[in-house]
Short mmCIF file of C-alpha atoms and ligand atoms in Angstrom, two decimals:
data_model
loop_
_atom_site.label_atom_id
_atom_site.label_comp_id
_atom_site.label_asym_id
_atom_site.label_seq_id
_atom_site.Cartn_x
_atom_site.Cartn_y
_atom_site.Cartn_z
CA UNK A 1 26.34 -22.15 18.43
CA UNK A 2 24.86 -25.13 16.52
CA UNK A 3 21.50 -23.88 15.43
CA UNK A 4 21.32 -27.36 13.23
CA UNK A 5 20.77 -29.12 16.38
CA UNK A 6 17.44 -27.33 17.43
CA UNK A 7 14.29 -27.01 16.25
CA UNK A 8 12.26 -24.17 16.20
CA UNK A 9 7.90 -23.64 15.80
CA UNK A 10 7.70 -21.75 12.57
CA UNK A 11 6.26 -18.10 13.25
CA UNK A 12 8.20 -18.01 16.40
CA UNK A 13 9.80 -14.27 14.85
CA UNK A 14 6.47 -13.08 14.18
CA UNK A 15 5.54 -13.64 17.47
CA UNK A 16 8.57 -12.51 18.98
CA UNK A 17 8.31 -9.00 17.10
CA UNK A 18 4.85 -8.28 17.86
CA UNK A 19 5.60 -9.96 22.05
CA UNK A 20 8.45 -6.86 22.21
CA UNK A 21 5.71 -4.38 22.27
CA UNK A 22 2.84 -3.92 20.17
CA UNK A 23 3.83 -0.93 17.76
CA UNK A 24 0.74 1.15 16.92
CA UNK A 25 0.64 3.77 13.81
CA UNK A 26 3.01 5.41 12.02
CA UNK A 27 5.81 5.91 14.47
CA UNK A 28 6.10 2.69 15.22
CA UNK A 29 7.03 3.01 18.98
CA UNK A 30 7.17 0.35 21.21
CA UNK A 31 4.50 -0.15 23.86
CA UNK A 32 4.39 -2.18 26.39
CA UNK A 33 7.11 -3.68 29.28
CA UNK A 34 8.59 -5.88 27.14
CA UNK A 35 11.02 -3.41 26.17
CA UNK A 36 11.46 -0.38 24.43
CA UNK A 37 13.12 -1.14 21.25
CA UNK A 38 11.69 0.08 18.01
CA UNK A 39 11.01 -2.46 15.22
CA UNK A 40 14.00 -1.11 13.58
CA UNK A 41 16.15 -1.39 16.37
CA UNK A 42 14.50 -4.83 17.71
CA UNK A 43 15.92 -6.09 13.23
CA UNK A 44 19.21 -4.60 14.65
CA UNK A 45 19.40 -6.82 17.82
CA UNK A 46 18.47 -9.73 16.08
CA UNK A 47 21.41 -9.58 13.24
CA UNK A 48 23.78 -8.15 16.48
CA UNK A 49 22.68 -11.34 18.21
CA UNK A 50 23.79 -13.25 14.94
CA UNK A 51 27.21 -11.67 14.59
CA UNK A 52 27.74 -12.34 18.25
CA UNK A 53 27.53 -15.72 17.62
CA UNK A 54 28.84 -15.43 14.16
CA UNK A 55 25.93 -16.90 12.33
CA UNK A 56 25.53 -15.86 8.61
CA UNK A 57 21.96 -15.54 7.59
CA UNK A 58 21.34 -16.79 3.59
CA UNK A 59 19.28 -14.53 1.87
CA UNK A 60 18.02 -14.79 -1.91
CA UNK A 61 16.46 -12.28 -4.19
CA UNK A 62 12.82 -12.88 -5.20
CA UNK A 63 13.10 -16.72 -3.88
CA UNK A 64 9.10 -17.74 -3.29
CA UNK A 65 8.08 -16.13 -6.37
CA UNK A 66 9.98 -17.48 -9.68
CA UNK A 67 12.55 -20.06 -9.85
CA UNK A 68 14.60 -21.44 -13.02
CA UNK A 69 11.68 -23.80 -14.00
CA UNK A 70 8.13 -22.05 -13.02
CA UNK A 71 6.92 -18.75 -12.53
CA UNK A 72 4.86 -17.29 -10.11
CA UNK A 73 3.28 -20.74 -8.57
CA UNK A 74 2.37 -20.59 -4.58
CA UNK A 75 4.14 -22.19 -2.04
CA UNK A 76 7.52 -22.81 -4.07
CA UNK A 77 10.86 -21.88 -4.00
CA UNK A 78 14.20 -23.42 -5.58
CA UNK A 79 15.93 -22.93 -2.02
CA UNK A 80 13.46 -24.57 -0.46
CA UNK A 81 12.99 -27.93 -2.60
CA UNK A 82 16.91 -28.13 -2.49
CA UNK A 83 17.26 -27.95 0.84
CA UNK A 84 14.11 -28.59 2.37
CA UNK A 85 13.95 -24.94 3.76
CA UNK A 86 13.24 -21.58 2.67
CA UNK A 87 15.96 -18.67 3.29
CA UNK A 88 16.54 -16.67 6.37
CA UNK A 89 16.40 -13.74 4.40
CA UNK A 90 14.19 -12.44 1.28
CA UNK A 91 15.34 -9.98 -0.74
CA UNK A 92 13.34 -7.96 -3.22
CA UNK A 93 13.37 -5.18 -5.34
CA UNK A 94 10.97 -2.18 -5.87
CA UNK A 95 12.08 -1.22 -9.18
CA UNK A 96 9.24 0.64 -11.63
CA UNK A 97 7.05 0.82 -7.60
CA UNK A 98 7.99 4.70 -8.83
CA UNK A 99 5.62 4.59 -11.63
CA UNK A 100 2.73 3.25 -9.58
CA UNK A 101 3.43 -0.28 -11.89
CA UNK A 102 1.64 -3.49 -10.65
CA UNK A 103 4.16 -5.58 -11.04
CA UNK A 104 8.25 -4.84 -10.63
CA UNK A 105 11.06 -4.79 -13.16
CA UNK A 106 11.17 -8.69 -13.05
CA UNK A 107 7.44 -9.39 -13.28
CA UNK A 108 6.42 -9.88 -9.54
CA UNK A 109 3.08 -8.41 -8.58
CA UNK A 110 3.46 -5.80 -5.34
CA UNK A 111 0.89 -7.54 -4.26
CA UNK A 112 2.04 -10.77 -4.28
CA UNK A 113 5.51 -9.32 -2.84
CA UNK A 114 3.60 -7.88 0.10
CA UNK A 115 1.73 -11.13 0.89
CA UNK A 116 5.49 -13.27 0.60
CA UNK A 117 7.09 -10.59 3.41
CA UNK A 118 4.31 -10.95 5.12
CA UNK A 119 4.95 -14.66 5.38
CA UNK A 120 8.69 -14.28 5.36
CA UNK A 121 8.36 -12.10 8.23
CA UNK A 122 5.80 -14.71 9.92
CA UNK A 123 8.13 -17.90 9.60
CA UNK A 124 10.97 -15.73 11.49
CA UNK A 125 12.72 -14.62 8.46
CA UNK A 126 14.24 -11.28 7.10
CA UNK A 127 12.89 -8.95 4.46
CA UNK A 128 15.24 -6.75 2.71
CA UNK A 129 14.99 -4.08 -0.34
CA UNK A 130 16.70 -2.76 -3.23
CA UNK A 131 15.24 0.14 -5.56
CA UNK A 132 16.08 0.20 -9.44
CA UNK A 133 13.89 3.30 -10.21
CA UNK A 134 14.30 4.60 -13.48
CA UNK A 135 15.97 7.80 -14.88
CA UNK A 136 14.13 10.88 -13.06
CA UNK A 137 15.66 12.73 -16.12
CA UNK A 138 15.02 10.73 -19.10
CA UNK A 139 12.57 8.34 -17.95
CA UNK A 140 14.51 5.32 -19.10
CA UNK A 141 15.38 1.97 -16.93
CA UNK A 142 18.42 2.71 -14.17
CA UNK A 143 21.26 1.00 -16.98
CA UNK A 144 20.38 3.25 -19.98
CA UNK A 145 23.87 4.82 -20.96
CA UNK A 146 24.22 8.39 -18.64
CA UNK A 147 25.25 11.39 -20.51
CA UNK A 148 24.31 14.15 -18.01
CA UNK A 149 24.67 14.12 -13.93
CA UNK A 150 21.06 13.29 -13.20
CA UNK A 151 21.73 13.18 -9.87
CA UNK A 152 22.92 16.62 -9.68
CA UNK A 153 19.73 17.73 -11.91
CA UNK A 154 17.51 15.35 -9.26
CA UNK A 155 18.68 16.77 -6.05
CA UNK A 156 18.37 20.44 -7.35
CA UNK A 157 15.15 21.95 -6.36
CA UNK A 158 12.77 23.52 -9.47
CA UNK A 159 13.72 20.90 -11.72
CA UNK A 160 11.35 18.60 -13.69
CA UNK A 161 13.83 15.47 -12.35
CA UNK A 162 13.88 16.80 -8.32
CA UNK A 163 9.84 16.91 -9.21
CA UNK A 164 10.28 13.33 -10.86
CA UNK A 165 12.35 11.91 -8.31
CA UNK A 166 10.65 13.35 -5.32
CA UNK A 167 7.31 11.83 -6.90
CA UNK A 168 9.06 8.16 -7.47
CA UNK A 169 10.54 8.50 -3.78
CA UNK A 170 6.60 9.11 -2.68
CA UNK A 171 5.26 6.30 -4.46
CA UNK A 172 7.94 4.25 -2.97
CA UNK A 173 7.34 5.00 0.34
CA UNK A 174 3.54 4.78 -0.04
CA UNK A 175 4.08 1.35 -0.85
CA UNK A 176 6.57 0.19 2.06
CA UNK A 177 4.27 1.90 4.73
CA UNK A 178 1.41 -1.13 3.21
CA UNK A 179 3.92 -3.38 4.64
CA UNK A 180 2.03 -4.26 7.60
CA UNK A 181 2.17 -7.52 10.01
CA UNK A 182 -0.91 -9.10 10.75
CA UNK A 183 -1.68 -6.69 13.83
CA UNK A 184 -1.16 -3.64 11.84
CA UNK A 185 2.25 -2.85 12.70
CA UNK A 186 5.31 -2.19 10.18
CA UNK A 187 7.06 -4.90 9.18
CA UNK A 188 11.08 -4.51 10.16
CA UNK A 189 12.67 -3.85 6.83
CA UNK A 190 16.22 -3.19 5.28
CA UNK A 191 16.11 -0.75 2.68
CA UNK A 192 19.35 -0.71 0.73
CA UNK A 193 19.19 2.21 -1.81
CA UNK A 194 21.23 3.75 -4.39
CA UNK A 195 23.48 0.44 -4.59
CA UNK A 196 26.83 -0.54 -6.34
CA UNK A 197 27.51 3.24 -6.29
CA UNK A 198 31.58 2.80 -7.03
CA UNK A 199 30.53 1.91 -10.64
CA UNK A 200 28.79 4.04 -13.05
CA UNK A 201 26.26 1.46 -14.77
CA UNK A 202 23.29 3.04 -12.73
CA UNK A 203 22.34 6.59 -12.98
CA UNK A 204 23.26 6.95 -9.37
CA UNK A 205 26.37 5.23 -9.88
CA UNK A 206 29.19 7.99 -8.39
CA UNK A 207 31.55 8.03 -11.61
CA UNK A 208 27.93 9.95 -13.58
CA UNK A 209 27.80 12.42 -10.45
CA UNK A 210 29.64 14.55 -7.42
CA UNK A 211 30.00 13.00 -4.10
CA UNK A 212 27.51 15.75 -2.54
CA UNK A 213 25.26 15.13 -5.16
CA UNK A 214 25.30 11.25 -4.60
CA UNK A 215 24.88 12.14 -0.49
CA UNK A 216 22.01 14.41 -1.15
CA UNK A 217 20.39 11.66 -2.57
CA UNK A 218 20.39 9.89 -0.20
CA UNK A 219 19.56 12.09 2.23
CA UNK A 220 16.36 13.55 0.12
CA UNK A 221 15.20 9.32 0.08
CA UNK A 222 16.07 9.17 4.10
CA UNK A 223 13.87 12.72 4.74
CA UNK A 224 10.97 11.76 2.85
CA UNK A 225 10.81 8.26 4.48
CA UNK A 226 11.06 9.46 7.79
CA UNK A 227 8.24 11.75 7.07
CA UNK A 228 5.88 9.36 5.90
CA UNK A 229 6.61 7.15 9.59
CA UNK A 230 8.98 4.84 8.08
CA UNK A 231 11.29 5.83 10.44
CA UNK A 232 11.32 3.22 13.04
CA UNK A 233 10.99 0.46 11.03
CA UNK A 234 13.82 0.36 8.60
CA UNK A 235 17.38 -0.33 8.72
CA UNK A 236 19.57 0.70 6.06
CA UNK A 237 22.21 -0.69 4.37
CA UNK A 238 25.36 1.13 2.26
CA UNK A 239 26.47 -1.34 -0.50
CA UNK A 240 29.11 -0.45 -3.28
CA UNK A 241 30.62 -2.62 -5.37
CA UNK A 242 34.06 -3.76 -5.53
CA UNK A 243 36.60 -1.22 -4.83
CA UNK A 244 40.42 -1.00 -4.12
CA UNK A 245 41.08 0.53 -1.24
CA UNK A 246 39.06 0.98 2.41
CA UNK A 247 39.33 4.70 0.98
CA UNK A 248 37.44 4.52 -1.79
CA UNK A 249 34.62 2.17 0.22
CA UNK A 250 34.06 5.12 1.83
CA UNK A 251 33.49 7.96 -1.11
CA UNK A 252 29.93 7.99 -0.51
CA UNK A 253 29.23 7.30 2.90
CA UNK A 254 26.31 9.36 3.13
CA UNK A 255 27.19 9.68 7.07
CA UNK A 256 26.75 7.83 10.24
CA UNK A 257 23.27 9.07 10.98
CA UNK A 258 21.88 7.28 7.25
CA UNK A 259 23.55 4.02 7.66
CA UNK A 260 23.17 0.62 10.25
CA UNK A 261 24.85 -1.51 7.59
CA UNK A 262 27.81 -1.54 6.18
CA UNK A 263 27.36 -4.27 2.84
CA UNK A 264 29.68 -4.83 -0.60
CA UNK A 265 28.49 -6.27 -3.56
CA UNK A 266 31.17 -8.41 -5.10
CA UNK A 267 29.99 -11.16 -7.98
CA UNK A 268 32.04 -14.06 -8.95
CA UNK A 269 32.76 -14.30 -12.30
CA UNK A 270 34.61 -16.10 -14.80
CA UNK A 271 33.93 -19.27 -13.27
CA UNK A 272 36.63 -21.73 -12.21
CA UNK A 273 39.04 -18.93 -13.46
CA UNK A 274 37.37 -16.29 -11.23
CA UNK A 275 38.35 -18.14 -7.68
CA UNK A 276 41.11 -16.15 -6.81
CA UNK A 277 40.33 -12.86 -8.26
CA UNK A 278 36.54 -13.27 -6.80
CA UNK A 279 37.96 -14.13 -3.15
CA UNK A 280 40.93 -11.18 -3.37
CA UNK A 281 37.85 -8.97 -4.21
CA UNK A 282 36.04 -9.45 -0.95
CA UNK A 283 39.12 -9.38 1.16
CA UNK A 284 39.37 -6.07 -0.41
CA UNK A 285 35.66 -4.84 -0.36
CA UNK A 286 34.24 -6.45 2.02
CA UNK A 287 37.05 -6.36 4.30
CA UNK A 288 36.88 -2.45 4.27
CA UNK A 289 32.84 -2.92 5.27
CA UNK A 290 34.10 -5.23 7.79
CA UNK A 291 36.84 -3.04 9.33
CA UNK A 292 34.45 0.28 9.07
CA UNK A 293 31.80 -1.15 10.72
CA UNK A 294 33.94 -2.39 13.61
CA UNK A 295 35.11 1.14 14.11
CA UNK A 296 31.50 2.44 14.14
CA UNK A 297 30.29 -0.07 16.21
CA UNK A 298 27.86 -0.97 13.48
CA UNK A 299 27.49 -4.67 11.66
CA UNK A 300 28.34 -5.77 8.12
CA UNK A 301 26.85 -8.16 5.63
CA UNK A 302 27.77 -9.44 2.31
CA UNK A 303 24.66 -7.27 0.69
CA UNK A 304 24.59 -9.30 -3.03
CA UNK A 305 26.67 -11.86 -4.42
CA UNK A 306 26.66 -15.03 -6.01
CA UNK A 307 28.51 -16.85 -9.33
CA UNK A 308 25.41 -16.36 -12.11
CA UNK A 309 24.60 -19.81 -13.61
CA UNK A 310 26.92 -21.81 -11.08
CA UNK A 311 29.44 -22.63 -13.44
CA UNK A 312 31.71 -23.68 -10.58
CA UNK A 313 29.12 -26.10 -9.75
CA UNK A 314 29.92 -26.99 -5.92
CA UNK A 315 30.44 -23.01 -5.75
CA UNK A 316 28.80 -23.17 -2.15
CA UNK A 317 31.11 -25.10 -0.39
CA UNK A 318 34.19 -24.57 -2.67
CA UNK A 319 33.79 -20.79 -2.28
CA UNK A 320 30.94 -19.46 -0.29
CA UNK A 321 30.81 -21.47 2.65
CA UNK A 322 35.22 -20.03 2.85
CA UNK A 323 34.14 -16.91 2.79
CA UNK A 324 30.89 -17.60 5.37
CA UNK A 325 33.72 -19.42 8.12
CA UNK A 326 36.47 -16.51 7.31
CA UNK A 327 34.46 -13.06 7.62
CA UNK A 328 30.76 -14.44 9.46
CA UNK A 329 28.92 -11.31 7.73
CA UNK A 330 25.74 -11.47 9.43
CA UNK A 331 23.96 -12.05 6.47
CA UNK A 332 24.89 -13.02 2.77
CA UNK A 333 22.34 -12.41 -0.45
CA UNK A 334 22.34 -13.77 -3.23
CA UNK A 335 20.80 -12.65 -6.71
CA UNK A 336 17.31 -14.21 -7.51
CA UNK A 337 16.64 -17.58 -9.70
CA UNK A 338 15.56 -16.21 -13.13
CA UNK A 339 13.08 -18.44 -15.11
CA UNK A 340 14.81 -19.95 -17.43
CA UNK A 341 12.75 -19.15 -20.31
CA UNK A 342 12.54 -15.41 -19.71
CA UNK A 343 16.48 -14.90 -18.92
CA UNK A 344 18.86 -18.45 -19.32
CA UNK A 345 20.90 -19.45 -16.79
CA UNK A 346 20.77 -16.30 -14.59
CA UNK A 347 20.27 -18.09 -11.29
CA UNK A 348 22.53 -18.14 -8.13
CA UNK A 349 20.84 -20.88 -6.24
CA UNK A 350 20.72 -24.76 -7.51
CA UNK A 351 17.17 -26.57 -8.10
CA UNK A 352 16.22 -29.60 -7.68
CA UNK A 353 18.34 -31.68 -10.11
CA UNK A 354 21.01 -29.30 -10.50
CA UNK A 355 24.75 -30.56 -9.82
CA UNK A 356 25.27 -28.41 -7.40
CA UNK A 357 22.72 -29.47 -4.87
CA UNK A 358 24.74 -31.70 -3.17
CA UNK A 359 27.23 -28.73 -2.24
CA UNK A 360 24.16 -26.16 -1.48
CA UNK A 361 22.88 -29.21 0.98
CA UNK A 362 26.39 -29.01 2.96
CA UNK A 363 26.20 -25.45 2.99
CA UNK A 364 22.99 -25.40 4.39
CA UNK A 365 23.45 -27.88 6.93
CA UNK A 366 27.06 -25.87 8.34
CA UNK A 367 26.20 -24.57 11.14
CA UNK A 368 27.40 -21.23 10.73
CA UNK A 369 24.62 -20.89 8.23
CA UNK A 370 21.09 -19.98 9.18
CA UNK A 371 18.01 -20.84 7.01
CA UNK A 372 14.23 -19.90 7.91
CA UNK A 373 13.48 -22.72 10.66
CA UNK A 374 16.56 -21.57 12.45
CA UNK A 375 16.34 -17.49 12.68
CA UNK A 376 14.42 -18.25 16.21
CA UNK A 377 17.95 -18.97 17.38
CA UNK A 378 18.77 -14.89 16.54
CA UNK A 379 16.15 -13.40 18.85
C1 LIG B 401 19.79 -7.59 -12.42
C2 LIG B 401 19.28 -8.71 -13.31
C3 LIG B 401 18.13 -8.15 -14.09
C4 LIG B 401 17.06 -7.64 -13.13
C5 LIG B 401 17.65 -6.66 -12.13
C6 LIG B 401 16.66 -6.24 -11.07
O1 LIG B 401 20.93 -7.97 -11.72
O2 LIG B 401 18.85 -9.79 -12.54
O3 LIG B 401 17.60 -9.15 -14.92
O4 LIG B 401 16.02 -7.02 -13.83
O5 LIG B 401 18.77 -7.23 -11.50
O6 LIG B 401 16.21 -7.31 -10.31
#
């Protein structure tokens, strides 16, 4: 399907959601003749609709807020003064949302992210999340160095980190239900928790706890969610990092009933040097996602990647765009555009003037690729 070729009225998603059925309150049911799809399930049809066609949605982390050369300016974005468009899909993360912070981890004011997937939602695009909460035990940031199983301590009921955690998970979930469209209704959401869980530099990561432990975790975030009428709004996404085998994708599958995506993390590093290894890595890791969610009859997407500072500098068509033609996940994220004076080169995009723009422009114009103007064409 060449979704290049047409051209699409900007809040035509926004429209579409709210046409399906006006969803009232806080379950979120559709109403209406339309059809009866919850918001949740209406998300689901539209990245179904993409992997039918096998479109690949780009998504970036924190892209309208910050890029390598401003901070926090309206109306900008590195994506979309490269390539003249803004990405399918936004991604964002919630971290320090637990300690009722007014800004995030990175900076960005809740505020301000609620007003930018407000407007992501109303130019057709994709809002997804990631949570870095900090250590319910300790009450450091999510990398400090573990040396007990907070998870274990978390999940355990009477303990001062179960009491922590179910407080952070609260807050949390206070905030998403302010998510709102401009009717009142949720907006669709991915929520992709507990992340890169096959390594151990979170505290959630599975080497610093017990595979029950990990699951309950999951399943304590999932409960509480539900219960504060999240639950037909959000789609949620599994995501470790690489692994070897199918078998070990699989360790912490907190169960069919908790997950609609199945995602990998796998980063490209070492540059030029890093081609092989980085493409053998998502055979590996992203082909398990792949072949699991074929069996389950559930879709996959390439949940974060990206080659930090673009040292291969035509990295989007010399590597990306491969793996976009050879796997189609329905959507691929990558990590946000750091400012350069608050963390050097620690973007994943190009900018205007970067050498790499030329190859981003290609990749944008493929048409398996799909960019904000063109997610009409995934109704
Ligand atoms: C990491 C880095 C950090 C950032 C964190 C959460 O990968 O980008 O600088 O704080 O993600 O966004």
């Amino acid at each position: 399907m060449n979704t290049k070729s047409l051209i699409f009225p900007v809040v035509a998603c926004g429209l579409f959601v709210a046409g399906c059925g006006a969803r009232q309150g806080g379950d979120a049911q559709a109403e209406g003749s339309a059809d009866s799809l919850t918001i949740s399930q209406t998300l689901m049809q539209r990245l179904e609709n993409a992997q039918a066609d096998s479109l690949t949605i780009y998504g970036h982390d924190d892209d309208p807020v910050y890029g390598v050369k401003w901070f926090g300016d309206s109306g900008r974005s590195d994506v979309l003064e490269t390539v003249g468009d803004y990405p399918g899909m936004m991604h964002w993360d919630h971290g320090l949302i637990e300690v009722g912070s007014p800004v995030n981890l990175d900076s960005v004011s809740f505020d301000r992210m609620r007003a930018e997937m407000l407007a992501q939602h109303e130019r057709g695009g994709i809002n997804a999340i990631s949570w870095h909460p900090i250590n319910p035990a300790n009450g450091k940031d999510a990398w400090q160095p573990i040396d007990t199983d907070v998870v274990t301590l978390a999940v355990t009921d009477g303990t001062a980190a179960n009491d922590s955690l179910k407080a952070y998970i609260g807050r949390a979930a206070d905030y998403l239900a302010t998510l709102r469209d401009s009717d009142g209704n949720p907006l669709p959401l991915i929520m992709r928790p507990w992340h890169e869980m096959s390594g151990g530099w979170f505290w959630w990561g599975g080497p610093n706890t017990t595979v029950e432990s990990y699951r309950k975790l999951w399943a304590m975030m999932r409960e509480a969610f539900d219960s504060k009428g999240l639950g037909n709004s959000l789609l949620w996404a599994y995501s470790p990092d690489v692994v070897g085998s199918r078998e070990e994708y699989m360790t912490w599958y907190p169960g069919d009933e908790y997950v609609d995506i199945l995602g990998a993390d796998v980063y490209h590093r070492d540059g030029m040097d890093g081609i092989d290894t980085w493409l053998g890595n998502i055979d590996t890791t992203y082909g398990a996602a792949v072949e699991v969610a074929r069996e389950k009859g559930k879709i996959a997407a390439l949940t974060e990647t990206g080659c930090e500072g673009l040292p291969v500098t035509d990295w989007y068509t010399r590597c990306l765009l491969p793996v976009v033609k050879k796997w189609h996940p329905v959507y691929v994220t990558v990590w946000r555009n750091g400012s350069e004076w608050m963390k050097k080169d620690h973007y994943y995009a190009p900018y205007p003037g970067h050498p790499g723009v030329e190859s981003f422009k290609v990749f944008h114009d493929d048409n398996s690729t799909v960019f904000a103007r063109e997610m009409d064409a995934i109704r």
